Tab-separated table of C-alpha atoms in Angstrom:
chain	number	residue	atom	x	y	z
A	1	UNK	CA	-0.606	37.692	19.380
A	2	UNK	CA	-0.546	36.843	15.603
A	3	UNK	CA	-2.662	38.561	12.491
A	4	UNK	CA	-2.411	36.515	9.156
A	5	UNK	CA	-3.171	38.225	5.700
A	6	UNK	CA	-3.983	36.688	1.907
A	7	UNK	CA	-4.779	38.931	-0.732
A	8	UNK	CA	-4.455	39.202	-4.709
A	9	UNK	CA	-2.731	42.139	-5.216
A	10	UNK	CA	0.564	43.854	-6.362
A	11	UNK	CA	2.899	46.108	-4.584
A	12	UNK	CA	0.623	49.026	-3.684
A	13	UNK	CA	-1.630	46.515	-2.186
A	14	UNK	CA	1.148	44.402	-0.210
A	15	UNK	CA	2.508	47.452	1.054
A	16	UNK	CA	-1.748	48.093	2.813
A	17	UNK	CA	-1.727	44.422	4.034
A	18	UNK	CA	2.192	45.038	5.369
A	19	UNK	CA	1.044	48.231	7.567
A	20	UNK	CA	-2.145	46.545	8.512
A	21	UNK	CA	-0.629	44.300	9.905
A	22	UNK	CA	2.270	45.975	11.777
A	23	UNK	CA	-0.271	47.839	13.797
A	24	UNK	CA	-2.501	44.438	14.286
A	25	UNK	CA	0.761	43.566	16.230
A	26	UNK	CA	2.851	46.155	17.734
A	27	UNK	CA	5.001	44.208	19.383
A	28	UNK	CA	5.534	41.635	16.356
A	29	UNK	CA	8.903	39.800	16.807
A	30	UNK	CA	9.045	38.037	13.753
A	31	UNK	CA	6.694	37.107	10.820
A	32	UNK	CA	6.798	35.515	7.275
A	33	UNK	CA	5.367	36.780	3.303
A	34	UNK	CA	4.831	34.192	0.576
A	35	UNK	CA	4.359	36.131	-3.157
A	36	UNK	CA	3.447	34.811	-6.037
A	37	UNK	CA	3.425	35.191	-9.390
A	38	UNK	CA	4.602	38.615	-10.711
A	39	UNK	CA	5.188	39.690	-7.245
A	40	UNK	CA	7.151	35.893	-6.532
A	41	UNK	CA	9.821	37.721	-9.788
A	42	UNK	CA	10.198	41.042	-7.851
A	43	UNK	CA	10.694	39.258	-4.396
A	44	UNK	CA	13.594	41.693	-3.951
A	45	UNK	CA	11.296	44.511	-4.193
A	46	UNK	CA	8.847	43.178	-1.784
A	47	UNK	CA	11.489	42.521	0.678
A	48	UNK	CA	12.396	46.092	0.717
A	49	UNK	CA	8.703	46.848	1.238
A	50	UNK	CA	9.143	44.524	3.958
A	51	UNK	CA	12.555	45.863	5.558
A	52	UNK	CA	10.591	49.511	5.336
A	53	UNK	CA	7.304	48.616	6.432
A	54	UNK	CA	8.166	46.256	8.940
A	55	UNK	CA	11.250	48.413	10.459
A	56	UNK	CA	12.821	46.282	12.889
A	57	UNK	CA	11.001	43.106	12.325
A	58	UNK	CA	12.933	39.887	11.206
A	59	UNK	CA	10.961	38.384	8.791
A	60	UNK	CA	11.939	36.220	5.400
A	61	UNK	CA	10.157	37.050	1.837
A	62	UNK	CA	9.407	33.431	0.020
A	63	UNK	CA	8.968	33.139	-3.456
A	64	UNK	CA	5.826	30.685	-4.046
A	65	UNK	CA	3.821	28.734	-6.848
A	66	UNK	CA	0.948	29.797	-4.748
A	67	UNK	CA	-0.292	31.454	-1.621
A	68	UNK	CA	-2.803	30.583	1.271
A	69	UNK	CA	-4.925	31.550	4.271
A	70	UNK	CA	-7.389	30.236	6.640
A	71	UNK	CA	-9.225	32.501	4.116
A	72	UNK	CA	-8.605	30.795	0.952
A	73	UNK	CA	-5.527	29.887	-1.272
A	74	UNK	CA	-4.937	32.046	-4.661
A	75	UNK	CA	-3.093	29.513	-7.272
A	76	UNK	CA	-2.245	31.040	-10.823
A	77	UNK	CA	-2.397	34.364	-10.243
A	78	UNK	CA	0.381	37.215	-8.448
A	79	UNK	CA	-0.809	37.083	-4.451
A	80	UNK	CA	0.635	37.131	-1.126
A	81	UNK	CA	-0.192	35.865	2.164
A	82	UNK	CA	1.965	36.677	5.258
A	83	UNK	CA	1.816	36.054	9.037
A	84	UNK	CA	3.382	38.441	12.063
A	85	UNK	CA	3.018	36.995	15.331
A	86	UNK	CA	4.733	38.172	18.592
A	87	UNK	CA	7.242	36.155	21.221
A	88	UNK	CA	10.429	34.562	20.797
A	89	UNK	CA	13.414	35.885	19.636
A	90	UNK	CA	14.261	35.235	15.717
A	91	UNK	CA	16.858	35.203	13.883
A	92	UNK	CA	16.981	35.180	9.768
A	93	UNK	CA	20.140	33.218	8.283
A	94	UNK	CA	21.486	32.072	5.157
A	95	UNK	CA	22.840	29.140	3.707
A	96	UNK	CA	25.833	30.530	1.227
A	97	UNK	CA	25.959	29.704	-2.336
A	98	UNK	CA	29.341	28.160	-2.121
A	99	UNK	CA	29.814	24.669	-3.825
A	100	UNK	CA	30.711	21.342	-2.175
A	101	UNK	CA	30.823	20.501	1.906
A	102	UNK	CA	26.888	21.624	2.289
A	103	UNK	CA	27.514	19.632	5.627
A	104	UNK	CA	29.837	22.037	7.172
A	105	UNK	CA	28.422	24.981	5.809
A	106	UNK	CA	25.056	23.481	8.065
A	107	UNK	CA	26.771	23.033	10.653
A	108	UNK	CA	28.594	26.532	10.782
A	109	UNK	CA	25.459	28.415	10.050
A	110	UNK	CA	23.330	26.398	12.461
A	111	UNK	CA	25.912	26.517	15.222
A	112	UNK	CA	26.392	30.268	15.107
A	113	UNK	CA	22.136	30.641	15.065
A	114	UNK	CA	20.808	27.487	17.390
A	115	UNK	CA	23.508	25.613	18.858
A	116	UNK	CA	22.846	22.798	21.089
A	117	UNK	CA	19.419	25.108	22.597
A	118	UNK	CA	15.728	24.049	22.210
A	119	UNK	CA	14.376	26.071	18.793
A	120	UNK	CA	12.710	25.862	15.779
A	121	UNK	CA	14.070	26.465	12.120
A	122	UNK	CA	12.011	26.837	8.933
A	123	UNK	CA	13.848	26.514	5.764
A	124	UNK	CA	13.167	28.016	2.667
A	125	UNK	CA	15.345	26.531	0.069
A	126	UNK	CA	15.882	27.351	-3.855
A	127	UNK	CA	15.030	23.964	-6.187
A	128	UNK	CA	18.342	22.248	-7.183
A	129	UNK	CA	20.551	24.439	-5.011
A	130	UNK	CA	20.018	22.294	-1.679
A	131	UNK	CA	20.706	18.622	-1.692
A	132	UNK	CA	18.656	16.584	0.313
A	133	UNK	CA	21.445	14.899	2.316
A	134	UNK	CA	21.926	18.290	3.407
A	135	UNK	CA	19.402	17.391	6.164
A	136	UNK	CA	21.329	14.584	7.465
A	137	UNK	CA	23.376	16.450	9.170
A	138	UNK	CA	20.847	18.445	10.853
A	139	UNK	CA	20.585	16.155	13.652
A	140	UNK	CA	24.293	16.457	14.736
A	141	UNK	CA	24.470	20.291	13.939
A	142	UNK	CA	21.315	20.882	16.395
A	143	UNK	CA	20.166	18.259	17.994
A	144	UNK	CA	17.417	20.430	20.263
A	145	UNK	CA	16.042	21.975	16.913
A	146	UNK	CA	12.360	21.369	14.987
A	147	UNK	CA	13.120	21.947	11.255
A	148	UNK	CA	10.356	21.942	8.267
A	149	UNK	CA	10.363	24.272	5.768
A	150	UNK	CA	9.778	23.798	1.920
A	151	UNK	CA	11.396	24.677	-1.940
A	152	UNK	CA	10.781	28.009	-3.380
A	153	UNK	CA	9.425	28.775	-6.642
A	154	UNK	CA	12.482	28.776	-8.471
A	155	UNK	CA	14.288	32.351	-7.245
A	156	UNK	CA	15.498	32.475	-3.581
A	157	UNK	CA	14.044	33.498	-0.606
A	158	UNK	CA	14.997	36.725	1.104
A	159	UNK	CA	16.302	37.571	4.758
A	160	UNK	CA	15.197	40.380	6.377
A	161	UNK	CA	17.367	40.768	10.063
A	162	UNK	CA	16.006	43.104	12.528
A	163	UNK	CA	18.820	45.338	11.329
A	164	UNK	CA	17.193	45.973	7.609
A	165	UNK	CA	20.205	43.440	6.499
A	166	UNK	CA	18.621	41.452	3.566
A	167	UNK	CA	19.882	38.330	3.628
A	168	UNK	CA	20.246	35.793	-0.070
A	169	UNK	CA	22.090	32.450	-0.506
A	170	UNK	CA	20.882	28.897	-1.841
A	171	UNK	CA	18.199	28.468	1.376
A	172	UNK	CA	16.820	31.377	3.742
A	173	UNK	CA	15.637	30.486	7.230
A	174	UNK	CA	14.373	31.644	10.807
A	175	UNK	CA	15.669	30.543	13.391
A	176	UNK	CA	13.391	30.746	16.069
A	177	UNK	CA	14.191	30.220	20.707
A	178	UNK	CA	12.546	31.138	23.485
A	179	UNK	CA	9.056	30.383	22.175
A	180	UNK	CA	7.533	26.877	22.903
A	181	UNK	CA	8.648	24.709	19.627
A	182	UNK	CA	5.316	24.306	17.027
A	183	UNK	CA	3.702	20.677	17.083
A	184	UNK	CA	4.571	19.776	13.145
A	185	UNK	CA	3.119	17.073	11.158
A	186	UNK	CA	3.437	16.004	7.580
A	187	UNK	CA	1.067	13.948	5.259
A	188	UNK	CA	1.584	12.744	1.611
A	189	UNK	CA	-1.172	13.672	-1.283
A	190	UNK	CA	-0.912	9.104	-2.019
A	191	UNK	CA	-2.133	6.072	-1.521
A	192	UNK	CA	-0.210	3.049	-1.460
A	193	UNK	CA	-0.639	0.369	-3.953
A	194	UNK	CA	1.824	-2.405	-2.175
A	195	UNK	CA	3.307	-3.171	0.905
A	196	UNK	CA	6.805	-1.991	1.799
A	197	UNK	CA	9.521	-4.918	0.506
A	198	UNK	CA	12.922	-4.030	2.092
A	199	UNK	CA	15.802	-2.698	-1.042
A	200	UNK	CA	17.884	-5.811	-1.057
A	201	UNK	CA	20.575	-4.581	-4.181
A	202	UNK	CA	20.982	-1.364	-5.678
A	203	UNK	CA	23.692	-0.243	-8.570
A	204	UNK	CA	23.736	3.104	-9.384
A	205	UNK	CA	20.614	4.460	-8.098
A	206	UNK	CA	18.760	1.666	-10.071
A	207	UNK	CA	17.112	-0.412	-7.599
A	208	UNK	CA	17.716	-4.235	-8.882
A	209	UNK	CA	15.987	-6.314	-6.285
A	210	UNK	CA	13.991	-5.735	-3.102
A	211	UNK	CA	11.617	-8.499	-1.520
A	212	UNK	CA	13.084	-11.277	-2.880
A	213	UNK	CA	11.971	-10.072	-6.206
A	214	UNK	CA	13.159	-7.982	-9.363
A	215	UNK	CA	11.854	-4.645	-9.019
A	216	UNK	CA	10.377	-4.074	-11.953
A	217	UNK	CA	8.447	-6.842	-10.998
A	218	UNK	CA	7.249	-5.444	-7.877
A	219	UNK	CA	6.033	-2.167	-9.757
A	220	UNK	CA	4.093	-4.290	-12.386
A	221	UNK	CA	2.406	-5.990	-9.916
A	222	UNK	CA	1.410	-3.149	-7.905
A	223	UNK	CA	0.060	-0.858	-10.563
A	224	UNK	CA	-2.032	-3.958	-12.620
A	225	UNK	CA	-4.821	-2.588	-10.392
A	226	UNK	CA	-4.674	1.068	-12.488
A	227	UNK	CA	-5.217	-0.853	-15.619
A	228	UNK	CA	-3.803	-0.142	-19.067
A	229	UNK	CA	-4.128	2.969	-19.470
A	230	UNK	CA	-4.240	4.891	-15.772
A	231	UNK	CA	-5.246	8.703	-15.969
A	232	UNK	CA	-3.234	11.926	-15.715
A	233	UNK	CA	-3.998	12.326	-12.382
A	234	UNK	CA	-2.864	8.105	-11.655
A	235	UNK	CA	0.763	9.697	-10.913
A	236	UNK	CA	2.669	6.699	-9.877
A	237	UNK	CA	5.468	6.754	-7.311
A	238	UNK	CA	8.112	4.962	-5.128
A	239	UNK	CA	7.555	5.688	-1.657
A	240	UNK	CA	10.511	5.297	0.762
A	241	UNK	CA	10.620	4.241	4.056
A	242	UNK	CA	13.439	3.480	6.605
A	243	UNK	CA	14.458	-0.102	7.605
A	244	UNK	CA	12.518	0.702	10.999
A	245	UNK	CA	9.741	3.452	10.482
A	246	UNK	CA	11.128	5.919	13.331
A	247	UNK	CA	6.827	6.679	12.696
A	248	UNK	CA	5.652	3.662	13.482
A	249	UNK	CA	7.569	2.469	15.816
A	250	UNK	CA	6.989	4.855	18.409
A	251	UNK	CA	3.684	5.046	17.972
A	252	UNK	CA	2.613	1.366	18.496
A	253	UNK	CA	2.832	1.303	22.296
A	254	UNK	CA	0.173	3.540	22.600
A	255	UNK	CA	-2.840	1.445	23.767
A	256	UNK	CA	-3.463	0.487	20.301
A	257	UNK	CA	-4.535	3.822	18.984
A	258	UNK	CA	-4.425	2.862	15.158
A	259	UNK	CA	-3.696	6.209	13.151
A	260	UNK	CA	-5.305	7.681	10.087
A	261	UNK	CA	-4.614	5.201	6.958
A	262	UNK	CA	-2.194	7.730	5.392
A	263	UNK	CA	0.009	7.659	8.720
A	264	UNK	CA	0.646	4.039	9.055
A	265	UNK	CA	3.684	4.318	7.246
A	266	UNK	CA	5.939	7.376	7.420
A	267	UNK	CA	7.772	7.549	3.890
A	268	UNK	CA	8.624	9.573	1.366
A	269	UNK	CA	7.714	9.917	-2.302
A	270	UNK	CA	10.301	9.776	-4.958
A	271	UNK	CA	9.749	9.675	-8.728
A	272	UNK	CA	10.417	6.854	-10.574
A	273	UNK	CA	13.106	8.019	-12.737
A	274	UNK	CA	13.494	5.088	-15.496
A	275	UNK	CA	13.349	1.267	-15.863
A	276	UNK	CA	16.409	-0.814	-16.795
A	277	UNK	CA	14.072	-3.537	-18.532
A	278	UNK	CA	17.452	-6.060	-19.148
A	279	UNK	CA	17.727	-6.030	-15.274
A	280	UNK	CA	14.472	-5.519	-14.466
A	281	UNK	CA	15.470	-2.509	-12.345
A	282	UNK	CA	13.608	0.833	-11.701
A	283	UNK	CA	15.885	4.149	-11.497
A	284	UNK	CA	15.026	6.058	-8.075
A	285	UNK	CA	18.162	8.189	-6.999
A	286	UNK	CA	20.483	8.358	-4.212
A	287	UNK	CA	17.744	7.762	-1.857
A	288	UNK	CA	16.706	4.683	-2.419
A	289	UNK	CA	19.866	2.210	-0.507
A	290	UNK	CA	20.026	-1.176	0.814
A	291	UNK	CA	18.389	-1.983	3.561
A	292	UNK	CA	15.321	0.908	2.562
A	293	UNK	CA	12.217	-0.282	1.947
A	294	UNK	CA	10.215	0.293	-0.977
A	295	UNK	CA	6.708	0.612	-1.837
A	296	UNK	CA	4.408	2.028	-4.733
A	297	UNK	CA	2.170	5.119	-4.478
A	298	UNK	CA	-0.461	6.931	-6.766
A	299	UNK	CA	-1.071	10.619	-6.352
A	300	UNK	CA	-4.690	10.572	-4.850
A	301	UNK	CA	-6.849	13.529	-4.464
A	302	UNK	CA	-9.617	11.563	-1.505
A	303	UNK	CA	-6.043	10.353	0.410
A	304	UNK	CA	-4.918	13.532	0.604
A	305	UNK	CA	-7.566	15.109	1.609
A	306	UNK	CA	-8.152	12.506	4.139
A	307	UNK	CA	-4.560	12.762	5.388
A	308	UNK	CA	-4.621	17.004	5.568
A	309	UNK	CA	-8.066	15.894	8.100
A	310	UNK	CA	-5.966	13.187	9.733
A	311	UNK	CA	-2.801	15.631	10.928
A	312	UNK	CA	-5.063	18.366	11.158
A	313	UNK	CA	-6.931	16.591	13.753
A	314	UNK	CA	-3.633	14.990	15.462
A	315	UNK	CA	-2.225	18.219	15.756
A	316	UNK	CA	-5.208	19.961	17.245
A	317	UNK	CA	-5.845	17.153	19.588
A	318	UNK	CA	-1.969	17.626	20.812
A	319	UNK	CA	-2.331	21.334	21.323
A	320	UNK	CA	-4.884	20.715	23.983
A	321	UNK	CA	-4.043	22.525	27.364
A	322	UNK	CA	-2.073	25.262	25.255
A	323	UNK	CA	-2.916	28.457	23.561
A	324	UNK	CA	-2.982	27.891	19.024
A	325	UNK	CA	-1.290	31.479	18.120
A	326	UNK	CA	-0.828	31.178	14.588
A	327	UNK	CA	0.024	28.063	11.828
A	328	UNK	CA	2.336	27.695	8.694
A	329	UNK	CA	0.630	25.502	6.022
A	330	UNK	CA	3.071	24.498	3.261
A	331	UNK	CA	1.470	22.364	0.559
A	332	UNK	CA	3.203	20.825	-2.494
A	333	UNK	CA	2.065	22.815	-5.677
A	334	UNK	CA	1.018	19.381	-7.162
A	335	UNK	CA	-1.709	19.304	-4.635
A	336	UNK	CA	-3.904	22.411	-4.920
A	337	UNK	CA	-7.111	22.822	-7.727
A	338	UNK	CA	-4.771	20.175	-9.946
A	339	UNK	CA	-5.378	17.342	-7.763
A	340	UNK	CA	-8.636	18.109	-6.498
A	341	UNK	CA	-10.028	19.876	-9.417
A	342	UNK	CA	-12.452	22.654	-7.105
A	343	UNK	CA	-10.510	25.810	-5.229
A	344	UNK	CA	-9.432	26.672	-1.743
A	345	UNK	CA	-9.577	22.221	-0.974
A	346	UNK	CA	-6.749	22.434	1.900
A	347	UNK	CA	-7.794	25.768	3.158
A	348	UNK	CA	-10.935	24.455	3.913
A	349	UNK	CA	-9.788	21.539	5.664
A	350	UNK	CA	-7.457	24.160	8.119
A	351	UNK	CA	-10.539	26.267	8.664
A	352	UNK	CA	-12.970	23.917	9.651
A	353	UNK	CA	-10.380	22.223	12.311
A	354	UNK	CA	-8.908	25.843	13.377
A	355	UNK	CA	-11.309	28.316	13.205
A	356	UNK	CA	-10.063	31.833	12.692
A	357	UNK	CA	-7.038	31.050	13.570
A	358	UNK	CA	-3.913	33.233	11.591
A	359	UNK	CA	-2.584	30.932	8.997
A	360	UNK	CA	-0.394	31.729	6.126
A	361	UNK	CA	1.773	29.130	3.783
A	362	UNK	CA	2.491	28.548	0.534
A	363	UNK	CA	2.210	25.817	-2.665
A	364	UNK	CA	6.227	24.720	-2.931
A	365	UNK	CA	8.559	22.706	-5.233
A	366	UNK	CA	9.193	20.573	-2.582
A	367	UNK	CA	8.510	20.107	1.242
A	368	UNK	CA	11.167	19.972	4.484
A	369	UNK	CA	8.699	17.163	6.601
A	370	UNK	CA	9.193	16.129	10.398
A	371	UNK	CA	11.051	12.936	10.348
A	372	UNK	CA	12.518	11.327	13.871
A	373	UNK	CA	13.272	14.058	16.409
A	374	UNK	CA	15.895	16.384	15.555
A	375	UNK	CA	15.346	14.902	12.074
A	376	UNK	CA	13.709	15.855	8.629
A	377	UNK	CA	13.187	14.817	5.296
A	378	UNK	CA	13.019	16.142	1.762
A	379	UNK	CA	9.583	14.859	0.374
A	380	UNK	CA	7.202	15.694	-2.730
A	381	UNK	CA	3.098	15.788	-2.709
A	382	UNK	CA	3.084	16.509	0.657
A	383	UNK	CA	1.463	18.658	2.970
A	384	UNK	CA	3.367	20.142	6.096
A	385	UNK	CA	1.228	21.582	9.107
A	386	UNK	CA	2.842	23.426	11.640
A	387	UNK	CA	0.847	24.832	14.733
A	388	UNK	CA	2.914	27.367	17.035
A	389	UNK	CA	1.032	27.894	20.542
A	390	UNK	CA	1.953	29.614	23.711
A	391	UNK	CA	1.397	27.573	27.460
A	392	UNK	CA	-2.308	28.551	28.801
């Protein structure tokens, strides 16, 4: 059982969507509250509303840009949406605010929470306090884990155990066992303007040369199609894929089946930082290493919306013979009413593939995305679907 809630309110009106839904579920085991705006500053407040109203419940409190349902998504304003669902056991933990060897502290927290057993962990993480190679070493800390998660809106997210211990450090999750792991898909709000052209030389995080060719080259060529003077919305980005798309690879043997355009490549999108005009080299980051390969995006309000219907519709199709109990939807605040310029877009888009089913998520600084198995990735403009069910 599962009961989702959206609503624009403050804290009197949290706390009547809180007790609604704790006796919706009586026998709730775990459940999750996005806030946003005045209610995202006072997310301590709400979590003791939580720890009160919720007495016994683990749950985390995440600080969002914006908050959705199957009913509708509320950007700009303070909101909150929230899901409690039954089954499973959680368990809230914390990554500490400690400088250097985020590695070990993964590995430490992760071990004591997961281990080497099938679960699921959703990360909430605070923008610039969790480094993306942080999630390289998810793999080896538990390698029987699903993670996703997403970046707050700027404060941290809050921990609530089942023991009313509120939990804070530089990322909050839930880690979640004994409840079949959620199918979790991932789509990017782009469209690709170029093929993929493997990183051949890098210095620095500038990329020099990839293809065979300088790459300031390569992103001349690819935008000329934009023209001279693209618009606001013409948001042009690297997009980073691995030497062999885990992606794509897998999914070729499958009779054929040719995926939704968006899905052909699984990559990531990456600003592009600078240009280095007397080498003719484009500054991406840490990410982008030899043997990568690199392609050009633009932000792209029909491709996103066509990818949201293409994992939507993946995901649904791989839930049949099993019972949908409730979905996270956590969508990149660059999507929303700014990319598509008309309300409630993505929300939509869930409804019309999922019915009434209890979804809550949030608009983020940044997404956690389904990689390779036992793997994710840090990625921007994305949306992240993630369907928990229950055997029928």
């Amino acid at each position: 059982m599962a009961r989702s809630f959206s609503a624009t309110c403050g804290p009197d009106g949290l706390l009547h969507h809180l007790a609604d839904l704790r006796s919706a579920v009586p026998s709730a085991s775990g459940g999750v509250v996005f806030v946003s705006g005045q209610l995202a500053q006072r997310a301590s407040g709400v979590a003791e509303l939580v720890r009160s109203t919720w007495r016994g419940i683990p749950a985390c409190v995440v600080p969002a840009a914006g908050v959705l349902s199957e009913r509708g998504e509320i950007e700009g304003d303070t909101g909150a949406s929230g899901v409690l669902w039954s089954g499973g056991r959680v368990t809230p933990f914390a990554l500490p605010e400690r400088a250097g060897e985020p590695d070990r502290l993964l590995r430490e927290t992760l071990a004591r929470t997961i281990g080497h057993r099938s679960a699921t962990a959703i990360l909430f993480a605070r923008p610039g306090a969790f480094a993306p190679e942080t999630l390289e070493a998810f793999a080896a800390c538990a390698p029987g884990a699903c993670l996703f998660g997403a970046g707050t809106a700027s404060a941290s997210a809050i921990g609530v155990t089942s023991q009313g211990e509120l939990l804070e450090g530089a990322a909050i999750g839930l880690a979640i066992t004994g409840f079949a792991p959620p199918i979790v898909d991932a789509s990017p709000a782009s469209r690709l303007l170029s093929g993929f052209h493997p990183i051949e030389d890098v210095s620095g995080g500038v990329v020099l040369r990839a293809g065979g060719r300088p790459a300031l080259d390569l992103l001349s060529a690819a935008t000329a199609s934009l023209g001279e003077q693209p618009s606001p919305q013409q948001l042009v980005l690297a997009a980073l894929a691995d030497p062999l798309d885990p992606r794509g690879d897998a999914e070729e043997p499958r009779g054929g089946e040719e995926p939704a355009a968006p899905r052909a490549e699984r990559y990531v999108l990456r600003p592009i930082r600078g240009v280095d005009p007397s080498r003719r080299g484009l500054l991406l980051g840490d990410d982008a290493r030899p043997g990568a390969r690199l392609a050009f995006a633009v932000r792209d309000a029909a491709a996103a919306r066509a990818g949201l219907e293409g994992i939507a519709r993946q995901v649904s199709r791989s839930a049949l013979g099993s019972a949908p109990r409730f979905a996270l939807y956590l969508s990149c605040a660059g999507r929303g009413q700014g990319l598509y310029g008309a309300p409630d877009v993505e929300a939509r888009i869930l409804r019309q593939r999922f019915a009434d089913l209890p979804i809550a998520g949030m608009h983020s600084s940044f997404e956690i995305a389904p990689w390779a198995p036992g793997q994710a990735r840090l990625a921007l403009y994305t949306g992240v679907l993630a369907l928990f069910r229950a055997p029928s």
